[in-house]
Amino acid sequence: MKSLNFQRNKSLFRVTNEKEIKKRTNWDRVVYLILLFLFILFILYYLLNKVLMVHAYGHVIIESTKIRLTDDARISQMQVQEGDSVVIGDTLFTYSLDLDQDISGPSAGGAALSIAGLSGGSRGNTDYWWLKELYNVKKTIAINTIKVNENNELIKNFEGELKRLTNEVILDVLPKQRLDYIQTEIIKLKADNLKLIGENNQLYGLMKTLKPFDPPNGKPATIGNIKISASSKNTGLNKYHVSDLYFSGELLSDLHYFTAPMDGIVTRIYINSTETALKTEDIMTLHKDRPAYIKAYFEQEDLNNFKEGDVFKVTFPDGSTSYGYLKRFYIATYVLPEEFQKKYEPTTRSVAADIYPLNSEDLAKWKAFYKMGVDVSKFKFQ
């Protein structure tokens, strides 16, 4: 019998490794989780800032003084520059007051006396009449000179027309009376000029005789640093140092010195040397060398959540932080400053308070943020 062996040869199976299928990222799920996470953060932030914390707008305030004169003046020399530190008594600038209006005006006897700086032994013995007369003489000379120049121009024009008018009269184009009128006008103008020139010469001689009298105590009068005496050889105005009496053709007083009214820093200079400062214009601004406080504006509904002595966190525009304590409230409410007030919202009235720095380190941080907006905050339950 024949044997059967069905496994005489082993069967061979070919095995093929299948590639692993990568699972696709579910982007919808990722976006959903991110949005959910951001929403939770927003809710936490809102609860933290709106419910658990008190916020207020604030300004860093530095006490300042604007320098202004009570009369119009010309700045002679500015003694400081922007950024300089000064103490009480330091000279800020020198100036001279305008005497033209005071001398020629109806109250010259009173106004100019206190300004001119003419002094003998005392202000009560000062002699001012010669200065007023000197000004009037110079004014008359200037007016006469202008008239002479105008007459010379008219004479020049008339003489240029004489030849043409003569020819037209010969040709019977114009009547002879027209030529006679022009010739008469030329004669009158020349005579007027001779009169004005003679008057000016007389006035120049009068100027040399104008001089102040010595005061009763025998001491010579002075203008600034110039001593003037009736017995002096230099009696005329042209003998004096004109630069000490005049500036750019104006009659000015002697130099006055304006000193610093407080310790501080010169932050702005609006008028420079040799410029005119009107009494309505600011000349410079002085700030104290340290900020005084932050004026904060709190919402009325937060009034019960803070009190005097509370410590607040101050956040500056550059992201840096500092700390201060609430020192006092203001009795009246204040309108929120324009930069904090939204245009489309009704006017908001806020509770104002002053916040002072805790220490010198916090004080130093505030110097660079004058008038800048800051955020003031604290926990309600702190």
Short mmCIF file of C-alpha atoms in Angstrom, two decimals:
data_model
loop_
_atom_site.label_atom_id
_atom_site.label_comp_id
_atom_site.label_asym_id
_atom_site.label_seq_id
_atom_site.Cartn_x
_atom_site.Cartn_y
_atom_site.Cartn_z
CA MET A 1 0.00 0.00 0.00
CA LYS A 2 1.36 3.36 -0.96
CA SER A 3 1.83 5.84 1.89
CA LEU A 4 0.50 9.35 1.58
CA ASN A 5 2.41 12.33 2.92
CA PHE A 6 0.63 15.56 2.33
CA GLN A 7 3.27 17.64 4.00
CA ARG A 8 6.11 16.27 2.07
CA ASN A 9 7.25 19.85 1.26
CA LYS A 10 6.57 22.72 3.63
CA SER A 11 4.37 25.39 2.26
CA LEU A 12 5.92 28.85 2.07
CA PHE A 13 3.78 31.94 2.75
CA ARG A 14 4.98 35.31 1.57
CA VAL A 15 4.37 38.01 4.18
CA THR A 16 4.13 41.69 3.16
CA ASN A 17 4.47 44.44 5.82
CA GLU A 18 1.73 47.00 5.46
CA LYS A 19 2.54 50.71 5.83
CA GLU A 20 1.36 52.40 9.00
CA ILE A 21 -1.50 54.78 8.39
CA LYS A 22 -0.95 58.16 10.17
CA LYS A 23 -3.92 59.59 11.93
CA ARG A 24 -4.94 63.03 10.66
CA THR A 25 -4.88 65.98 13.08
CA ASN A 26 -8.32 67.12 14.02
CA TRP A 27 -7.85 70.82 13.46
CA ASP A 28 -11.41 71.61 14.38
CA ARG A 29 -10.80 70.18 17.79
CA VAL A 30 -7.54 72.11 18.20
CA VAL A 31 -9.18 75.40 17.25
CA TYR A 32 -12.07 74.69 19.58
CA LEU A 33 -9.73 73.99 22.51
CA ILE A 34 -7.71 77.15 21.82
CA LEU A 35 -10.82 79.30 21.68
CA LEU A 36 -12.14 77.70 24.83
CA PHE A 37 -8.83 78.35 26.59
CA LEU A 38 -8.81 82.02 25.47
CA PHE A 39 -12.41 82.46 26.56
CA ILE A 40 -11.62 81.09 30.01
CA LEU A 41 -8.62 83.44 30.28
CA PHE A 42 -10.78 86.39 29.25
CA ILE A 43 -13.39 85.52 31.88
CA LEU A 44 -10.68 85.24 34.54
CA TYR A 45 -9.13 88.54 33.45
CA TYR A 46 -12.49 90.28 33.49
CA LEU A 47 -13.33 88.94 36.92
CA LEU A 48 -9.91 89.92 38.22
CA ASN A 49 -9.90 93.47 36.83
CA LYS A 50 -13.55 94.44 36.89
CA VAL A 51 -14.83 92.63 39.91
CA LEU A 52 -11.89 92.13 42.24
CA MET A 53 -9.81 95.26 41.47
CA VAL A 54 -10.27 99.03 41.53
CA HIS A 55 -8.87 100.96 38.56
CA ALA A 56 -8.43 104.66 38.00
CA TYR A 57 -6.86 106.99 35.47
CA GLY A 58 -4.08 109.24 36.72
CA HIS A 59 -1.65 112.03 35.83
CA VAL A 60 1.86 112.49 37.21
CA ILE A 61 1.86 116.10 38.46
CA ILE A 62 5.02 118.14 39.06
CA GLU A 63 4.59 121.55 40.69
CA SER A 64 5.61 124.28 38.26
CA THR A 65 5.84 128.06 37.98
CA LYS A 66 5.51 130.14 34.82
CA ILE A 67 7.78 133.20 34.76
CA ARG A 68 6.18 136.36 33.38
CA LEU A 69 6.92 140.09 33.77
CA THR A 70 4.31 142.69 34.72
CA ASP A 71 5.51 145.13 32.01
CA ASP A 72 6.74 144.85 28.46
CA ALA A 73 10.51 144.42 28.38
CA ARG A 74 13.43 143.36 26.22
CA ILE A 75 15.44 140.36 27.40
CA SER A 76 19.10 141.36 27.47
CA GLN A 77 20.72 138.04 28.34
CA MET A 78 19.33 134.63 29.24
CA GLN A 79 21.49 133.24 32.04
CA VAL A 80 20.17 129.65 32.05
CA GLN A 81 19.36 126.93 29.56
CA GLU A 82 16.66 124.30 29.40
CA GLY A 83 17.46 121.45 31.77
CA ASP A 84 19.53 123.57 34.19
CA SER A 85 18.91 123.16 37.90
CA VAL A 86 18.49 126.39 39.89
CA VAL A 87 18.02 127.33 43.51
CA ILE A 88 16.24 130.29 45.05
CA GLY A 89 18.16 133.49 44.26
CA ASP A 90 19.93 132.29 41.10
CA THR A 91 19.77 134.82 38.25
CA LEU A 92 17.54 133.53 35.45
CA PHE A 93 17.85 136.45 33.00
CA THR A 94 18.52 140.17 32.73
CA TYR A 95 16.09 142.56 31.09
CA SER A 96 15.44 146.22 30.40
CA LEU A 97 12.11 147.99 30.45
CA ASP A 98 10.92 150.23 27.62
CA LEU A 99 10.96 153.91 28.62
CA ASP A 100 9.69 155.45 25.37
CA GLN A 101 6.00 155.27 26.26
CA ASP A 102 6.57 156.14 29.90
CA ILE A 103 8.54 159.28 29.09
CA SER A 104 6.27 160.58 26.32
CA GLY A 105 2.99 159.56 27.98
CA PRO A 106 0.84 161.73 30.27
CA SER A 107 2.04 159.91 33.37
CA ALA A 108 5.71 160.17 32.53
CA GLY A 109 6.44 162.02 35.71
CA GLY A 110 5.37 159.00 37.74
CA ALA A 111 5.82 155.88 35.64
CA ALA A 112 9.24 156.66 34.21
CA LEU A 113 10.64 157.73 37.52
CA SER A 114 10.39 154.30 39.06
CA ILE A 115 11.79 152.58 35.97
CA ALA A 116 14.57 154.72 34.53
CA GLY A 117 17.09 153.81 37.18
CA LEU A 118 18.28 157.41 37.49
CA SER A 119 19.32 157.91 41.07
CA GLY A 120 21.13 160.34 43.21
CA GLY A 121 21.60 159.83 46.93
CA SER A 122 18.05 158.46 47.09
CA ARG A 123 15.19 157.91 44.68
CA GLY A 124 13.34 160.90 46.06
CA ASN A 125 16.09 163.32 44.95
CA THR A 126 16.25 162.10 41.35
CA ASP A 127 16.11 164.68 38.51
CA TYR A 128 14.34 163.39 35.40
CA TRP A 129 13.33 166.46 33.43
CA TRP A 130 16.40 166.43 31.18
CA LEU A 131 15.78 162.85 30.05
CA LYS A 132 12.23 163.66 29.01
CA GLU A 133 13.36 166.81 27.17
CA LEU A 134 16.17 164.89 25.49
CA TYR A 135 13.70 162.35 24.19
CA ASN A 136 11.39 165.07 22.84
CA VAL A 137 14.30 166.85 21.11
CA LYS A 138 15.47 163.66 19.41
CA LYS A 139 11.90 162.91 18.35
CA THR A 140 11.53 166.38 16.79
CA ILE A 141 14.82 166.01 14.93
CA ALA A 142 13.72 162.66 13.52
CA ILE A 143 10.38 164.08 12.33
CA ASN A 144 12.09 167.07 10.69
CA THR A 145 14.54 164.79 8.92
CA ILE A 146 11.66 162.76 7.49
CA LYS A 147 10.00 165.94 6.19
CA VAL A 148 13.24 167.09 4.54
CA ASN A 149 13.59 163.77 2.76
CA GLU A 150 10.00 163.93 1.54
CA ASN A 151 10.51 167.49 0.25
CA ASN A 152 13.67 166.46 -1.58
CA GLU A 153 11.78 163.71 -3.36
CA LEU A 154 9.07 166.18 -4.43
CA ILE A 155 11.66 168.70 -5.64
CA LYS A 156 13.37 165.97 -7.66
CA ASN A 157 10.09 164.99 -9.31
CA PHE A 158 9.09 168.60 -10.07
CA GLU A 159 12.48 169.42 -11.58
CA GLY A 160 12.21 166.35 -13.77
CA GLU A 161 8.92 167.68 -15.15
CA LEU A 162 10.12 171.26 -15.77
CA LYS A 163 11.64 170.62 -19.21
CA ARG A 164 8.58 168.76 -20.48
CA LEU A 165 6.19 171.41 -19.11
CA THR A 166 8.29 174.23 -20.64
CA ASN A 167 8.10 172.63 -24.09
CA GLU A 168 4.34 172.09 -23.74
CA VAL A 169 3.83 175.73 -22.72
CA ILE A 170 5.84 176.92 -25.74
CA LEU A 171 3.65 174.78 -27.99
CA ASP A 172 0.51 176.13 -26.24
CA VAL A 173 -0.43 172.63 -25.06
CA LEU A 174 -0.56 173.75 -21.42
CA PRO A 175 -1.24 177.18 -19.94
CA LYS A 176 1.68 179.16 -18.55
CA GLN A 177 0.07 179.13 -15.07
CA ARG A 178 0.82 175.39 -14.80
CA LEU A 179 4.55 176.02 -15.25
CA ASP A 180 4.48 178.93 -12.81
CA TYR A 181 2.75 176.74 -10.19
CA ILE A 182 5.45 174.04 -10.41
CA GLN A 183 8.26 176.60 -10.13
CA THR A 184 6.56 178.19 -7.11
CA GLU A 185 6.19 174.81 -5.39
CA ILE A 186 9.89 174.08 -5.88
CA ILE A 187 10.81 177.40 -4.28
CA LYS A 188 8.47 176.75 -1.32
CA LEU A 189 9.85 173.23 -0.74
CA LYS A 190 13.45 174.45 -0.79
CA ALA A 191 12.61 177.22 1.66
CA ASP A 192 10.83 174.71 3.92
CA ASN A 193 13.91 172.48 3.84
CA LEU A 194 16.17 175.35 4.83
CA LYS A 195 13.86 176.08 7.75
CA LEU A 196 13.79 172.43 8.93
CA ILE A 197 17.55 172.03 8.60
CA GLY A 198 18.09 175.22 10.58
CA GLU A 199 15.70 173.99 13.27
CA ASN A 200 17.56 170.69 13.50
CA ASN A 201 20.85 172.50 13.90
CA GLN A 202 19.37 174.49 16.77
CA LEU A 203 18.07 171.30 18.37
CA TYR A 204 21.47 169.63 18.07
CA GLY A 205 22.96 172.56 19.93
CA LEU A 206 20.22 172.29 22.57
CA MET A 207 20.98 168.60 23.06
CA LYS A 208 24.49 169.48 24.19
CA THR A 209 23.12 171.67 26.97
CA LEU A 210 20.70 169.09 28.39
CA LYS A 211 22.15 167.54 31.51
CA PRO A 212 20.91 166.55 34.96
CA PHE A 213 21.44 168.71 37.98
CA ASP A 214 23.48 167.35 40.87
CA PRO A 215 21.18 166.22 43.69
CA PRO A 216 21.21 168.16 46.95
CA ASN A 217 23.55 165.67 48.63
CA GLY A 218 26.24 166.44 46.07
CA LYS A 219 26.43 162.93 44.62
CA PRO A 220 26.12 162.68 40.82
CA ALA A 221 23.10 161.02 39.27
CA THR A 222 23.63 157.71 37.55
CA ILE A 223 22.14 155.70 34.75
CA GLY A 224 23.06 152.07 35.34
CA ASN A 225 26.81 152.19 35.98
CA ILE A 226 27.31 155.63 34.31
CA LYS A 227 27.75 158.62 36.62
CA ILE A 228 26.29 161.85 35.25
CA SER A 229 27.09 165.22 36.80
CA ALA A 230 26.22 168.78 35.83
CA SER A 231 29.87 169.76 36.27
CA SER A 232 31.08 166.89 34.10
CA LYS A 233 32.70 167.69 30.76
CA ASN A 234 30.69 164.99 29.01
CA THR A 235 27.33 166.69 29.23
CA GLY A 236 25.76 165.64 25.91
CA LEU A 237 24.05 162.36 25.21
CA ASN A 238 26.61 161.52 22.52
CA LYS A 239 29.35 161.71 25.16
CA TYR A 240 27.86 158.85 27.16
CA HIS A 241 28.12 155.15 26.43
CA VAL A 242 25.14 154.87 24.12
CA SER A 243 25.10 151.07 24.38
CA ASP A 244 24.35 151.41 28.09
CA LEU A 245 21.41 153.74 27.44
CA TYR A 246 19.94 152.35 24.24
CA PHE A 247 19.28 148.95 22.71
CA SER A 248 18.40 148.69 19.02
CA GLY A 249 17.40 152.36 18.91
CA GLU A 250 15.03 152.16 21.87
CA LEU A 251 15.22 154.08 25.08
CA LEU A 252 15.58 151.40 27.74
CA SER A 253 16.04 151.35 31.48
CA ASP A 254 19.14 150.02 33.18
CA LEU A 255 19.48 146.25 33.52
CA HIS A 256 17.23 144.42 35.95
CA TYR A 257 17.92 140.93 37.26
CA PHE A 258 15.20 138.31 37.60
CA THR A 259 16.05 135.63 40.17
CA ALA A 260 14.58 132.16 40.67
CA PRO A 261 11.57 132.18 43.02
CA MET A 262 12.04 128.50 43.95
CA ASP A 263 14.36 125.52 43.64
CA GLY A 264 13.73 123.57 40.47
CA ILE A 265 14.63 122.76 36.88
CA VAL A 266 14.25 125.04 33.85
CA THR A 267 12.07 122.93 31.57
CA ARG A 268 11.02 125.42 28.88
CA ILE A 269 12.37 128.75 27.63
CA TYR A 270 9.97 130.59 25.34
CA ILE A 271 11.90 133.84 24.77
CA ASN A 272 15.62 134.05 24.02
CA SER A 273 18.21 136.80 24.46
CA THR A 274 17.57 140.13 22.67
CA GLU A 275 13.92 139.23 22.11
CA THR A 276 10.97 141.27 23.36
CA ALA A 277 8.84 139.85 26.17
CA LEU A 278 5.33 141.23 26.38
CA LYS A 279 3.63 141.22 29.75
CA THR A 280 1.09 138.73 28.40
CA GLU A 281 3.75 136.20 27.35
CA ASP A 282 5.46 133.50 29.40
CA ILE A 283 9.25 133.75 29.42
CA MET A 284 10.10 130.36 30.92
CA THR A 285 8.72 127.53 33.04
CA LEU A 286 10.30 126.17 36.23
CA HIS A 287 9.45 122.74 37.63
CA LYS A 288 10.40 121.37 40.99
CA ASP A 289 13.08 118.70 40.86
CA ARG A 290 10.67 116.06 42.18
CA PRO A 291 7.11 115.09 41.28
CA ALA A 292 4.60 115.99 43.94
CA TYR A 293 1.86 113.43 43.41
CA ILE A 294 -0.36 111.53 40.98
CA LYS A 295 -3.82 112.96 40.59
CA ALA A 296 -6.10 109.95 40.15
CA TYR A 297 -9.71 109.90 38.95
CA PHE A 298 -11.84 107.10 40.45
CA GLU A 299 -15.31 106.07 39.38
CA GLN A 300 -18.04 107.06 41.78
CA GLU A 301 -19.25 103.47 42.30
CA ASP A 302 -15.77 102.49 43.61
CA LEU A 303 -15.86 105.04 46.41
CA ASN A 304 -16.50 102.41 49.12
CA ASN A 305 -13.64 100.17 47.97
CA PHE A 306 -10.66 102.36 48.97
CA LYS A 307 -9.67 104.77 51.69
CA GLU A 308 -6.85 107.07 52.70
CA GLY A 309 -3.60 105.21 53.30
CA ASP A 310 -4.30 102.39 50.82
CA VAL A 311 -1.35 101.32 48.67
CA PHE A 312 -1.91 101.41 44.91
CA LYS A 313 0.02 99.90 42.05
CA VAL A 314 0.99 102.47 39.41
CA THR A 315 1.52 101.25 35.85
CA PHE A 316 3.32 103.64 33.49
CA PRO A 317 2.95 103.81 29.69
CA ASP A 318 6.19 101.87 29.11
CA GLY A 319 4.94 98.95 31.21
CA SER A 320 7.05 99.68 34.29
CA THR A 321 5.36 99.71 37.68
CA SER A 322 5.68 101.56 40.95
CA TYR A 323 3.72 101.96 44.17
CA GLY A 324 2.15 104.87 46.00
CA TYR A 325 -0.29 105.53 48.81
CA LEU A 326 -3.50 107.53 48.74
CA LYS A 327 -2.99 110.66 50.83
CA ARG A 328 -6.19 112.70 50.41
CA PHE A 329 -9.51 113.03 48.62
CA TYR A 330 -11.03 116.11 47.03
CA ILE A 331 -14.40 117.19 48.34
CA ALA A 332 -15.87 118.07 44.94
CA THR A 333 -16.09 115.75 41.96
CA TYR A 334 -14.06 116.55 38.86
CA VAL A 335 -14.82 116.19 35.16
CA LEU A 336 -12.68 113.43 33.70
CA PRO A 337 -9.81 114.98 31.65
CA GLU A 338 -10.36 115.14 27.92
CA GLU A 339 -7.73 112.51 27.10
CA PHE A 340 -9.53 110.01 29.34
CA GLN A 341 -13.04 110.96 28.27
CA LYS A 342 -14.51 109.00 25.35
CA LYS A 343 -16.04 111.23 22.71
CA TYR A 344 -19.23 109.26 22.25
CA GLU A 345 -20.00 108.98 25.97
CA PRO A 346 -21.62 111.65 28.16
CA THR A 347 -19.39 113.75 30.39
CA THR A 348 -18.13 111.73 33.34
CA ARG A 349 -17.57 113.20 36.78
CA SER A 350 -15.05 111.36 38.92
CA VAL A 351 -13.78 111.29 42.47
CA ALA A 352 -10.30 112.86 42.52
CA ALA A 353 -7.54 111.88 44.92
CA ASP A 354 -3.80 112.44 45.37
CA ILE A 355 -1.39 109.50 45.43
CA TYR A 356 2.14 110.01 46.74
CA PRO A 357 5.18 107.72 46.27
CA LEU A 358 6.08 105.27 49.01
CA ASN A 359 9.82 105.93 48.98
CA SER A 360 12.61 107.69 47.12
CA GLU A 361 13.02 104.80 44.66
CA ASP A 362 9.41 105.11 43.55
CA LEU A 363 9.83 108.88 43.46
CA ALA A 364 12.76 108.57 41.05
CA LYS A 365 10.68 106.56 38.58
CA TRP A 366 8.06 109.27 38.32
CA LYS A 367 10.36 112.05 37.05
CA ALA A 368 10.26 110.91 33.42
CA PHE A 369 6.46 110.67 33.23
CA TYR A 370 5.34 114.26 33.84
CA LYS A 371 1.76 114.81 32.62
CA MET A 372 1.62 111.28 31.19
CA GLY A 373 -1.37 109.05 31.78
CA VAL A 374 -0.88 106.16 34.21
CA ASP A 375 -3.08 103.34 35.49
CA VAL A 376 -3.74 103.14 39.22
CA SER A 377 -5.09 99.87 40.66
CA LYS A 378 -5.55 97.78 43.83
CA PHE A 379 -7.56 94.79 45.05
CA LYS A 380 -10.92 95.76 46.49
CA PHE A 381 -10.55 93.46 49.47
CA GLN A 382 -6.95 94.30 50.26
#
